[in-house]
XYZ file of C-alpha atoms in Angstrom:
391
model
C -60.273 41.327 55.083
C -63.492 39.250 55.261
C -65.363 38.683 58.495
C -62.386 40.012 60.367
C -60.109 37.223 59.133
C -57.002 37.399 56.961
C -57.555 36.120 53.454
C -54.547 33.861 53.614
C -55.043 30.836 55.885
C -52.913 30.532 59.010
C -50.946 27.532 57.714
C -49.436 29.674 54.923
C -49.351 33.006 56.713
C -45.592 32.756 57.327
C -44.930 32.271 53.566
C -44.895 35.378 51.439
C -43.360 35.846 47.985
C -40.516 33.391 47.564
C -37.001 34.900 47.936
C -36.276 33.641 44.390
C -38.931 35.825 42.956
C -37.786 38.838 44.980
C -34.159 38.458 44.053
C -34.858 37.703 40.426
C -36.987 40.884 40.165
C -34.157 42.796 41.853
C -31.745 41.448 39.173
C -34.056 42.623 36.380
C -34.548 46.089 37.997
C -30.854 46.658 38.445
C -29.468 44.846 35.473
C -27.432 42.626 37.806
C -26.061 39.160 37.043
C -28.510 36.737 38.549
C -26.655 34.102 40.578
C -29.575 33.807 42.902
C -32.216 31.562 41.267
C -31.038 28.085 40.184
C -31.826 28.027 36.425
C -29.274 27.686 33.650
C -28.825 30.494 31.128
C -28.539 28.143 28.146
C -30.956 25.480 26.863
C -30.202 21.810 27.145
C -29.392 19.274 24.330
C -30.684 20.223 20.902
C -31.775 16.616 20.231
C -33.997 16.761 23.356
C -35.544 20.044 22.208
C -36.109 18.600 18.766
C -37.778 15.571 20.363
C -40.313 18.013 21.893
C -40.886 19.614 18.549
C -41.447 16.231 16.902
C -43.964 15.375 19.645
C -45.921 18.595 19.148
C -46.064 18.240 15.408
C -47.122 14.557 15.670
C -49.822 15.486 18.122
C -48.376 13.486 20.905
C -49.438 14.846 24.282
C -51.242 17.897 22.871
C -54.372 16.605 24.636
C -54.441 15.213 28.199
C -51.877 12.509 28.557
C -52.518 9.553 30.862
C -52.811 10.467 34.524
C -49.665 8.516 35.632
C -47.591 9.902 32.685
C -47.068 8.707 29.140
C -45.963 5.093 28.949
C -42.754 5.999 27.047
C -41.560 8.265 29.912
C -42.575 5.845 32.702
C -40.694 3.104 30.926
C -37.605 5.306 30.463
C -37.658 6.273 34.159
C -37.836 2.632 35.256
C -34.970 1.835 32.826
C -32.899 4.689 34.206
C -33.390 3.481 37.803
C -32.368 0.010 36.802
C -29.369 1.080 34.664
C -27.978 3.530 37.148
C -28.815 2.036 40.510
C -29.990 -1.548 39.917
C -33.395 -0.595 41.258
C -36.241 -2.334 39.471
C -39.598 -0.547 39.244
C -42.742 -1.530 37.355
C -43.466 1.427 34.944
C -47.190 0.734 35.251
C -47.563 0.635 38.972
C -44.442 2.098 40.572
C -43.706 5.283 38.575
C -45.682 8.548 38.533
C -44.989 11.570 36.400
C -45.567 14.951 38.055
C -45.373 18.661 37.289
C -41.737 18.998 38.340
C -40.262 17.822 41.577
C -42.184 20.634 43.426
C -45.541 18.941 42.666
C -44.048 15.638 43.593
C -43.068 16.910 47.017
C -46.463 18.675 47.527
C -48.432 15.563 46.495
C -46.286 13.324 48.727
C -46.848 15.611 51.779
C -50.583 15.951 51.175
C -51.037 12.287 50.581
C -48.921 10.806 53.385
C -49.419 13.173 56.270
C -52.242 13.870 58.730
C -52.589 17.040 60.850
C -50.381 16.702 63.849
C -47.777 14.462 62.232
C -44.167 15.554 62.414
C -41.789 15.709 59.482
C -38.043 15.839 59.933
C -36.120 17.843 57.276
C -32.517 18.660 56.936
C -31.992 22.324 57.578
C -31.235 24.442 55.535
C -33.939 23.175 53.168
C -35.569 24.156 49.927
C -38.358 26.627 50.740
C -41.214 24.595 49.245
C -40.617 21.814 51.840
C -41.862 24.028 54.683
C -44.903 25.248 52.671
C -45.891 21.763 51.615
C -45.636 20.388 55.153
C -47.733 23.355 56.348
C -50.393 22.752 53.662
C -50.728 19.192 54.863
C -51.326 20.454 58.450
C -48.230 18.672 59.749
C -45.308 20.134 61.737
C -41.767 20.382 60.445
C -38.849 19.438 62.714
C -35.510 20.749 61.375
C -32.304 18.861 61.912
C -29.492 21.238 61.033
C -26.533 20.448 58.798
C -23.455 21.997 60.447
C -20.844 24.003 58.554
C -17.260 22.906 59.204
C -14.925 25.781 58.202
C -11.896 23.559 58.588
C -13.055 21.260 55.807
C -15.211 23.754 53.868
C -18.164 21.292 54.030
C -21.460 20.714 55.890
C -22.091 17.593 57.916
C -25.067 15.783 59.337
C -25.086 14.948 63.106
C -26.693 11.473 63.213
C -27.201 11.763 66.945
C -29.219 14.940 66.434
C -31.266 13.150 63.770
C -32.019 10.211 66.163
C -32.930 12.548 68.957
C -35.430 14.462 66.732
C -37.536 11.370 66.195
C -40.628 11.289 68.446
C -43.786 9.126 68.602
C -45.380 11.746 66.369
C -42.759 11.485 63.631
C -44.344 10.162 60.426
C -41.810 10.989 57.714
C -38.197 11.975 56.948
C -37.831 14.399 54.108
C -34.336 14.247 52.713
C -32.446 15.982 49.928
C -29.276 14.614 48.546
C -27.339 16.034 46.804
C -28.463 18.855 49.089
C -29.672 22.282 48.123
C -28.360 24.724 49.211
C -25.223 23.372 50.939
C -24.075 21.034 48.144
C -23.679 18.199 50.691
C -23.806 14.627 49.269
C -24.826 12.179 51.999
C -22.299 9.287 52.300
C -22.950 5.637 52.304
C -22.464 5.514 56.046
C -24.826 8.365 56.746
C -27.503 6.837 54.428
C -27.126 3.442 56.011
C -27.708 4.991 59.433
C -30.722 6.911 58.169
C -32.084 3.626 56.712
C -31.581 1.772 59.967
C -33.359 4.536 61.851
C -36.282 4.642 59.494
C -36.786 0.844 59.684
C -36.346 0.806 63.468
C -38.881 3.575 63.985
C -41.192 2.604 61.131
C -40.888 5.856 59.306
C -41.672 6.792 55.724
C -39.053 8.607 53.784
C -39.345 11.030 50.909
C -36.072 11.724 49.089
C -35.563 14.641 46.762
C -32.793 13.520 44.372
C -33.181 16.065 41.551
C -29.387 16.718 41.566
C -28.566 13.060 41.249
C -26.437 13.564 38.137
C -24.601 16.629 39.493
C -22.205 14.975 41.970
C -18.541 16.177 41.841
C -17.149 14.307 44.778
C -18.366 11.058 46.180
C -21.396 9.273 44.580
C -25.035 9.532 44.547
C -26.701 6.539 46.349
C -30.492 6.362 46.340
C -31.800 5.664 49.835
C -34.301 3.215 48.267
C -31.360 0.980 47.510
C -30.557 0.352 51.157
C -31.908 -2.697 53.039
C -35.527 -2.277 54.097
C -35.992 1.061 52.354
C -37.561 0.223 48.977
C -41.053 -0.252 50.409
C -40.989 2.845 52.590
C -39.248 5.372 50.316
C -40.695 7.797 47.778
C -37.898 8.845 45.462
C -38.258 12.085 43.576
C -36.323 13.390 40.630
C -36.872 15.598 37.535
C -35.608 16.579 34.147
C -35.081 20.272 34.847
C -31.642 20.148 36.578
C -30.250 17.266 34.569
C -31.245 18.473 31.047
C -31.431 22.246 31.554
C -35.126 22.554 30.551
C -36.414 23.814 33.898
C -39.480 25.469 32.297
C -40.868 22.151 31.081
C -41.668 21.117 34.641
C -41.322 17.328 34.171
C -40.693 15.413 37.484
C -41.471 11.938 38.767
C -41.636 9.593 41.652
C -40.641 5.963 41.969
C -41.964 3.915 44.852
C -43.933 0.859 45.794
C -47.427 0.450 44.227
C -49.056 1.397 47.537
C -47.017 4.604 47.964
C -47.491 5.528 44.278
C -51.230 5.092 44.615
C -51.355 7.253 47.694
C -49.342 10.102 46.129
C -51.311 9.831 42.857
C -54.500 10.288 44.854
C -53.356 13.751 45.841
C -51.542 14.559 42.664
C -54.633 14.059 40.494
C -56.382 16.977 42.254
C -53.350 19.328 41.885
C -52.599 19.310 38.164
C -54.097 16.015 37.083
C -51.593 15.969 34.141
C -49.073 18.367 32.626
C -46.313 18.872 30.081
C -47.701 16.288 27.527
C -45.374 16.790 24.548
C -42.386 17.393 26.868
C -42.881 14.007 28.490
C -42.002 12.289 25.187
C -38.899 14.478 24.943
C -37.681 13.591 28.418
C -38.196 9.977 27.664
C -35.589 10.392 24.949
C -33.391 12.514 27.178
C -33.179 9.777 29.782
C -31.769 7.429 27.102
C -28.866 9.728 26.233
C -25.470 8.077 26.429
C -23.229 8.277 29.491
C -21.092 10.753 27.664
C -23.738 13.399 28.032
C -23.996 12.962 31.852
C -20.155 12.904 32.085
C -19.828 16.162 30.083
C -22.539 17.840 32.091
C -20.720 16.966 35.315
C -17.318 18.064 34.088
C -18.710 21.336 32.760
C -20.443 22.141 36.059
C -17.416 21.045 38.117
C -15.238 23.521 36.151
C -17.852 26.280 36.775
C -18.028 25.365 40.504
C -14.254 25.740 40.732
C -14.315 29.066 38.817
C -16.896 30.585 41.033
C -15.698 29.100 44.337
C -12.138 30.302 43.579
C -13.363 33.738 42.634
C -15.522 34.068 45.794
C -12.548 33.060 47.967
C -10.337 35.650 46.230
C -13.083 38.260 46.869
C -12.866 37.500 50.615
C -15.779 35.139 51.206
C -15.400 32.015 53.296
C -16.400 29.309 50.729
C -18.101 25.960 51.389
C -17.107 23.909 48.366
C -20.090 21.860 47.241
C -19.735 18.150 46.459
C -22.873 18.317 44.333
C -25.727 20.538 42.958
C -25.007 23.814 41.247
C -24.899 26.073 44.299
C -22.088 27.274 46.410
C -22.625 28.551 50.011
C -20.415 31.337 51.439
C -19.949 32.947 54.854
C -19.866 36.778 54.703
C -18.448 37.272 58.167
C -14.990 37.393 56.763
C -16.188 40.474 54.889
C -17.264 42.180 58.076
C -20.984 41.415 57.310
C -23.359 39.308 59.471
C -26.844 39.907 57.870
C -27.342 37.830 54.657
C -30.673 39.519 53.880
C -29.155 42.974 54.004
C -26.074 41.904 52.130
C -28.008 40.266 49.277
C -30.414 43.211 48.944
C -27.483 45.651 48.752
C -25.296 43.562 46.509
C -26.897 44.310 43.173
C -26.413 48.061 43.652
C -22.896 47.577 45.089
C -21.447 45.404 42.354
C -24.167 44.172 40.027
C -24.535 40.565 41.285
C -27.559 38.867 42.828
C -27.321 36.113 45.431
C -29.756 34.497 47.894
C -29.597 34.647 51.696
C -29.511 31.183 53.205
C -31.471 32.295 56.242
C -34.708 31.790 54.247
C -33.947 28.093 54.179
C -33.847 27.865 58.023
C -36.335 27.649 60.839
C -33.433 28.781 63.012
C -32.955 32.004 61.106
C -29.986 33.054 63.302
C -27.967 29.934 62.274
C -28.336 30.833 58.584
C -27.884 34.620 58.995
C -24.341 34.991 57.734
C -24.592 32.557 54.865
C -25.218 33.422 51.200
C -25.839 31.128 48.195
C -24.622 31.656 44.691
C -25.630 29.579 41.585
C -22.953 28.514 39.072
C -25.270 27.022 36.474
C -24.427 29.941 34.126
C -22.167 30.473 31.134
C -18.483 30.669 31.873
C -18.208 34.200 30.679
C -21.072 35.268 32.924
C -19.456 33.625 35.975
C -16.121 35.284 35.161
C -17.807 38.699 34.894
C -19.581 38.076 38.192
C -16.280 37.234 39.856
C -14.660 40.394 38.542
C -17.551 42.414 39.925
C -17.485 40.758 43.278
C -13.803 41.438 43.680
C -14.434 45.139 43.079
C -17.401 45.481 45.434
């Protein structure tokens, strides 16, 4: 304490150690299988790793790279958006490389928000969203995705979204494919969101890091909808797609005006990062379609393995259409408190999961839901299923 004040400022007082750090530490302490934190347990493509080694040895990026990112990566990102989604971006003025998607989110919030602005986010949401909005001095307004047990999915209520918009609303913060629910917003939902954003003159920041991990439906960037390219900051990263989460290479694509604004904040966060890895990610983005198809098929099989095993163990399972997380309801097991359940699970059966309540403002709505990650080796998932069935 100093001068009678807490050391941590009021904006961040509600945020302690992240649940991912807590549960990963619990996994290490108990020797449990960690299905809590979303990182793969194998490295990505060998040719991408070797590209990083070549860059290191050639001295590419060992000193500060250019502030916006190395030209090779910015060009590869623009080419990816054109090839995949027919979205044309100028690599010099409409692409910005960041220290992972997390920095891209933080820089976007710090750049685009003023104290008192409201930000609508789909609840449950990735925990950094709330912290970044708070750091910008803005207020978060959650719009809840509702579980539908009859279909095993989550759905967005568009009427609730419209009702949440007020004169103070500055920005919509979207995530599709959605972590933690695995929801992939449909063309109809995205069209309605685009119409609302244009009608109310809102900015939109879209977190699309799971864009290549869609098992049902298709990924449609919001920026591709009428009127949205000039008001949308699209965020993605290499970590989830190429299984090199530790490299922390992310990016945004947006209009020159939006990129300039976000870069103004980003330059005072990390300035630059991951120099040699940027060259490797540039090569990764040029991998053939077969790589992305194989990745999707592998994760779809792992999703089915874990989802089926969780159902057999008595959980109510919400089958994800994308990402590499599956949400479950523990009430069928006679449990109602996800925090208590997850903290006891490692000792009970040697598996770690994450309570979804940490992703909610309305904690009571998330209380009985628990998230498991399936981005692990098949044999690890099979062992986890065996342990869960014997809990």
